[in-house]
Amino acid sequence: MRTKLNITEGIFPMPVLMVATYNEDGTVNVMNAAWGTMQARDTVALNLTETHKTVQNIKRTGAFTVSIADAAHVVEADYFGVETGKKVTDKLSKAGLTSSKAECVNAPVINEFPLCLECEFIEYQTNEYGCGVIGKVVNCTASDSIMVDGKPDMSLVNAIAFDPYTHGYYKVSERVGEAFKDGLKLK
């Protein structure tokens, strides 16, 4: 037996992504975006409307960063989703977080989030099934706190995921298998 549900953004887990840009005055704008994914190994797609201050900043500067939100900063991550950059010009300092300039693009890296993709703006898609902002990943950095033997240990990231059915956040932190290996047992 199965229960019929209302149609929603029904893929779980949805990543909780922090998209950061510079405002015209140089302050940092950050928004929470659960509707984002990788289109290819080096291409990010973010389903964002043009009315967002973040999208306006991306178009103006040609750059943005995407950080993976973590459980230690769930309050701040949610704040970046419930407050608009059109009303509060420096959400980052109000949240008590800090930033550094990205190495390769004109965008901020939020220091407290453990993983960050630096992206160059490619295009904004506006057709009926377009996904909004498309960016090319030109650099990826990780906090030393999550690095083990030269690689990021995703269990240390404590990434959070958005649940579109109940509007909750969940911690994603336990490795349960080996990709491209476990399934070979059934071949």
PDB file of N, CA, C and O in Angstrom, residues 41-76:
ATOM      1  N   ARG A  41      30.436  17.690 -14.330  1.00  0.00           N
ATOM      2  CA  ARG A  41      31.498  17.709 -13.318  1.00  0.00           C
ATOM      3  C   ARG A  41      31.911  19.126 -12.932  1.00  0.00           C
ATOM      4  O   ARG A  41      32.279  19.379 -11.800  1.00  0.00           O
ATOM      5  N   ASP A  42      31.826  20.066 -13.854  1.00  0.00           N
ATOM      6  CA  ASP A  42      32.269  21.428 -13.557  1.00  0.00           C
ATOM      7  C   ASP A  42      31.186  22.474 -13.817  1.00  0.00           C
ATOM      8  O   ASP A  42      31.490  23.643 -14.033  1.00  0.00           O
ATOM      9  N   THR A  43      29.925  22.093 -13.762  1.00  0.00           N
ATOM     10  CA  THR A  43      28.833  23.025 -14.036  1.00  0.00           C
ATOM     11  C   THR A  43      27.757  22.926 -12.961  1.00  0.00           C
ATOM     12  O   THR A  43      27.228  21.848 -12.707  1.00  0.00           O
ATOM     13  N   VAL A  44      27.438  24.069 -12.354  1.00  0.00           N
ATOM     14  CA  VAL A  44      26.409  24.162 -11.323  1.00  0.00           C
ATOM     15  C   VAL A  44      25.148  24.748 -11.942  1.00  0.00           C
ATOM     16  O   VAL A  44      25.221  25.678 -12.754  1.00  0.00           O
ATOM     17  N   ALA A  45      23.989  24.233 -11.547  1.00  0.00           N
ATOM     18  CA  ALA A  45      22.697  24.779 -11.953  1.00  0.00           C
ATOM     19  C   ALA A  45      21.908  25.123 -10.690  1.00  0.00           C
ATOM     20  O   ALA A  45      21.731  24.268  -9.823  1.00  0.00           O
ATOM     21  N   LEU A  46      21.466  26.369 -10.600  1.00  0.00           N
ATOM     22  CA  LEU A  46      20.698  26.838  -9.450  1.00  0.00           C
ATOM     23  C   LEU A  46      19.350  27.348  -9.932  1.00  0.00           C
ATOM     24  O   LEU A  46      19.288  28.244 -10.776  1.00  0.00           O
ATOM     25  N   ASN A  47      18.277  26.783  -9.424  1.00  0.00           N
ATOM     26  CA  ASN A  47      16.934  27.183  -9.829  1.00  0.00           C
ATOM     27  C   ASN A  47      16.528  28.395  -8.995  1.00  0.00           C
ATOM     28  O   ASN A  47      15.893  28.264  -7.954  1.00  0.00           O
ATOM     29  N   LEU A  48      16.912  29.585  -9.471  1.00  0.00           N
ATOM     30  CA  LEU A  48      16.654  30.835  -8.769  1.00  0.00           C
ATOM     31  C   LEU A  48      15.974  31.815  -9.714  1.00  0.00           C
ATOM     32  O   LEU A  48      16.344  31.903 -10.879  1.00  0.00           O
ATOM     33  N   THR A  49      15.011  32.561  -9.191  1.00  0.00           N
ATOM     34  CA  THR A  49      14.335  33.548 -10.037  1.00  0.00           C
ATOM     35  C   THR A  49      15.157  34.828 -10.121  1.00  0.00           C
ATOM     36  O   THR A  49      15.943  35.153  -9.224  1.00  0.00           O
ATOM     37  N   GLU A  50      14.934  35.564 -11.193  1.00  0.00           N
ATOM     38  CA  GLU A  50      15.683  36.797 -11.438  1.00  0.00           C
ATOM     39  C   GLU A  50      15.371  37.896 -10.421  1.00  0.00           C
ATOM     40  O   GLU A  50      16.121  38.865 -10.321  1.00  0.00           O
ATOM     41  N   THR A  51      14.310  37.737  -9.664  1.00  0.00           N
ATOM     42  CA  THR A  51      13.954  38.760  -8.681  1.00  0.00           C
ATOM     43  C   THR A  51      14.857  38.721  -7.447  1.00  0.00           C
ATOM     44  O   THR A  51      14.872  39.677  -6.676  1.00  0.00           O
ATOM     45  N   HIS A  52      15.595  37.628  -7.251  1.00  0.00           N
ATOM     46  CA  HIS A  52      16.495  37.532  -6.094  1.00  0.00           C
ATOM     47  C   HIS A  52      17.648  38.520  -6.222  1.00  0.00           C
ATOM     48  O   HIS A  52      18.247  38.661  -7.287  1.00  0.00           O
ATOM     49  N   LYS A  53      17.967  39.185  -5.132  1.00  0.00           N
ATOM     50  CA  LYS A  53      19.130  40.074  -5.086  1.00  0.00           C
ATOM     51  C   LYS A  53      20.392  39.304  -5.485  1.00  0.00           C
ATOM     52  O   LYS A  53      21.261  39.832  -6.190  1.00  0.00           O
ATOM     53  N   THR A  54      20.485  38.059  -5.071  1.00  0.00           N
ATOM     54  CA  THR A  54      21.644  37.225  -5.395  1.00  0.00           C
ATOM     55  C   THR A  54      21.813  37.070  -6.901  1.00  0.00           C
ATOM     56  O   THR A  54      22.923  37.191  -7.418  1.00  0.00           O
ATOM     57  N   VAL A  55      20.731  36.825  -7.611  1.00  0.00           N
ATOM     58  CA  VAL A  55      20.806  36.660  -9.070  1.00  0.00           C
ATOM     59  C   VAL A  55      21.223  37.981  -9.712  1.00  0.00           C
ATOM     60  O   VAL A  55      22.045  38.001 -10.639  1.00  0.00           O
ATOM     61  N   GLN A  56      20.682  39.077  -9.235  1.00  0.00           N
ATOM     62  CA  GLN A  56      21.078  40.380  -9.766  1.00  0.00           C
ATOM     63  C   GLN A  56      22.576  40.613  -9.558  1.00  0.00           C
ATOM     64  O   GLN A  56      23.276  41.091 -10.452  1.00  0.00           O
ATOM     65  N   ASN A  57      23.084  40.235  -8.373  1.00  0.00           N
ATOM     66  CA  ASN A  57      24.517  40.370  -8.093  1.00  0.00           C
ATOM     67  C   ASN A  57      25.349  39.465  -8.998  1.00  0.00           C
ATOM     68  O   ASN A  57      26.405  39.871  -9.483  1.00  0.00           O
ATOM     69  N   ILE A  58      24.885  38.237  -9.209  1.00  0.00           N
ATOM     70  CA  ILE A  58      25.614  37.292 -10.069  1.00  0.00           C
ATOM     71  C   ILE A  58      25.738  37.855 -11.480  1.00  0.00           C
ATOM     72  O   ILE A  58      26.814  37.838 -12.074  1.00  0.00           O
ATOM     73  N   LYS A  59      24.645  38.372 -12.006  1.00  0.00           N
ATOM     74  CA  LYS A  59      24.666  38.938 -13.359  1.00  0.00           C
ATOM     75  C   LYS A  59      25.597  40.147 -13.435  1.00  0.00           C
ATOM     76  O   LYS A  59      26.298  40.342 -14.419  1.00  0.00           O
ATOM     77  N   ARG A  60      25.612  40.951 -12.386  1.00  0.00           N
ATOM     78  CA  ARG A  60      26.437  42.165 -12.377  1.00  0.00           C
ATOM     79  C   ARG A  60      27.928  41.833 -12.235  1.00  0.00           C
ATOM     80  O   ARG A  60      28.765  42.403 -12.928  1.00  0.00           O
ATOM     81  N   THR A  61      28.269  40.889 -11.330  1.00  0.00           N
ATOM     82  CA  THR A  61      29.685  40.603 -11.055  1.00  0.00           C
ATOM     83  C   THR A  61      30.247  39.478 -11.923  1.00  0.00           C
ATOM     84  O   THR A  61      31.463  39.361 -12.058  1.00  0.00           O
ATOM     85  N   GLY A  62      29.361  38.611 -12.447  1.00  0.00           N
ATOM     86  CA  GLY A  62      29.824  37.485 -13.251  1.00  0.00           C
ATOM     87  C   GLY A  62      30.403  36.345 -12.427  1.00  0.00           C
ATOM     88  O   GLY A  62      31.103  35.487 -12.956  1.00  0.00           O
ATOM     89  N   ALA A  63      30.086  36.341 -11.125  1.00  0.00           N
ATOM     90  CA  ALA A  63      30.676  35.312 -10.257  1.00  0.00           C
ATOM     91  C   ALA A  63      29.813  35.062  -9.028  1.00  0.00           C
ATOM     92  O   ALA A  63      29.009  35.916  -8.627  1.00  0.00           O
ATOM     93  N   PHE A  64      30.026  33.891  -8.418  1.00  0.00           N
ATOM     94  CA  PHE A  64      29.357  33.540  -7.166  1.00  0.00           C
ATOM     95  C   PHE A  64      30.072  32.336  -6.568  1.00  0.00           C
ATOM     96  O   PHE A  64      30.856  31.664  -7.239  1.00  0.00           O
ATOM     97  N   THR A  65      29.807  32.091  -5.294  1.00  0.00           N
ATOM     98  CA  THR A  65      30.299  30.860  -4.664  1.00  0.00           C
ATOM     99  C   THR A  65      29.106  30.067  -4.161  1.00  0.00           C
ATOM    100  O   THR A  65      28.037  30.619  -3.887  1.00  0.00           O
ATOM    101  N   VAL A  66      29.300  28.762  -4.071  1.00  0.00           N
ATOM    102  CA  VAL A  66      28.287  27.862  -3.529  1.00  0.00           C
ATOM    103  C   VAL A  66      28.956  27.054  -2.426  1.00  0.00           C
ATOM    104  O   VAL A  66      29.925  26.332  -2.670  1.00  0.00           O
ATOM    105  N   SER A  67      28.447  27.214  -1.202  1.00  0.00           N
ATOM    106  CA  SER A  67      28.976  26.464  -0.068  1.00  0.00           C
ATOM    107  C   SER A  67      27.943  25.447   0.402  1.00  0.00           C
ATOM    108  O   SER A  67      26.740  25.673   0.280  1.00  0.00           O
ATOM    109  N   ILE A  68      28.439  24.356   0.944  1.00  0.00           N
ATOM    110  CA  ILE A  68      27.575  23.327   1.517  1.00  0.00           C
ATOM    111  C   ILE A  68      27.300  23.712   2.967  1.00  0.00           C
ATOM    112  O   ILE A  68      28.239  23.853   3.763  1.00  0.00           O
ATOM    113  N   ALA A  69      26.040  23.880   3.321  1.00  0.00           N
ATOM    114  CA  ALA A  69      25.682  24.227   4.697  1.00  0.00           C
ATOM    115  C   ALA A  69      25.908  23.034   5.613  1.00  0.00           C
ATOM    116  O   ALA A  69      25.733  21.885   5.207  1.00  0.00           O
ATOM    117  N   ASP A  70      26.264  23.321   6.860  1.00  0.00           N
ATOM    118  CA  ASP A  70      26.526  22.250   7.822  1.00  0.00           C
ATOM    119  C   ASP A  70      25.639  22.392   9.059  1.00  0.00           C
ATOM    120  O   ASP A  70      25.044  23.439   9.301  1.00  0.00           O
ATOM    121  N   ALA A  71      25.561  21.305   9.833  1.00  0.00           N
ATOM    122  CA  ALA A  71      24.684  21.260  10.996  1.00  0.00           C
ATOM    123  C   ALA A  71      25.070  22.282  12.054  1.00  0.00           C
ATOM    124  O   ALA A  71      24.207  22.786  12.772  1.00  0.00           O
ATOM    125  N   ALA A  72      26.340  22.617  12.154  1.00  0.00           N
ATOM    126  CA  ALA A  72      26.791  23.590  13.149  1.00  0.00           C
ATOM    127  C   ALA A  72      26.241  24.989  12.871  1.00  0.00           C
ATOM    128  O   ALA A  72      26.205  25.829  13.771  1.00  0.00           O
ATOM    129  N   HIS A  73      25.803  25.226  11.640  1.00  0.00           N
ATOM    130  CA  HIS A  73      25.332  26.562  11.261  1.00  0.00           C
ATOM    131  C   HIS A  73      23.921  26.525  10.666  1.00  0.00           C
ATOM    132  O   HIS A  73      23.592  27.316   9.787  1.00  0.00           O
ATOM    133  N   VAL A  74      23.076  25.642  11.175  1.00  0.00           N
ATOM    134  CA  VAL A  74      21.723  25.514  10.632  1.00  0.00           C
ATOM    135  C   VAL A  74      20.907  26.785  10.866  1.00  0.00           C
ATOM    136  O   VAL A  74      20.132  27.195   9.991  1.00  0.00           O
ATOM    137  N   VAL A  75      21.085  27.447  11.987  1.00  0.00           N
ATOM    138  CA  VAL A  75      20.333  28.681  12.269  1.00  0.00           C
ATOM    139  C   VAL A  75      20.728  29.767  11.268  1.00  0.00           C
ATOM    140  O   VAL A  75      19.870  30.432  10.669  1.00  0.00           O
ATOM    141  N   GLU A  76      22.031  29.922  11.054  1.00  0.00           N
ATOM    142  CA  GLU A  76      22.511  30.926  10.117  1.00  0.00           C
ATOM    143  C   GLU A  76      22.069  30.591   8.690  1.00  0.00           C
ATOM    144  O   GLU A  76      21.630  31.470   7.940  1.00  0.00           O
TER     145      GLU A  76
END
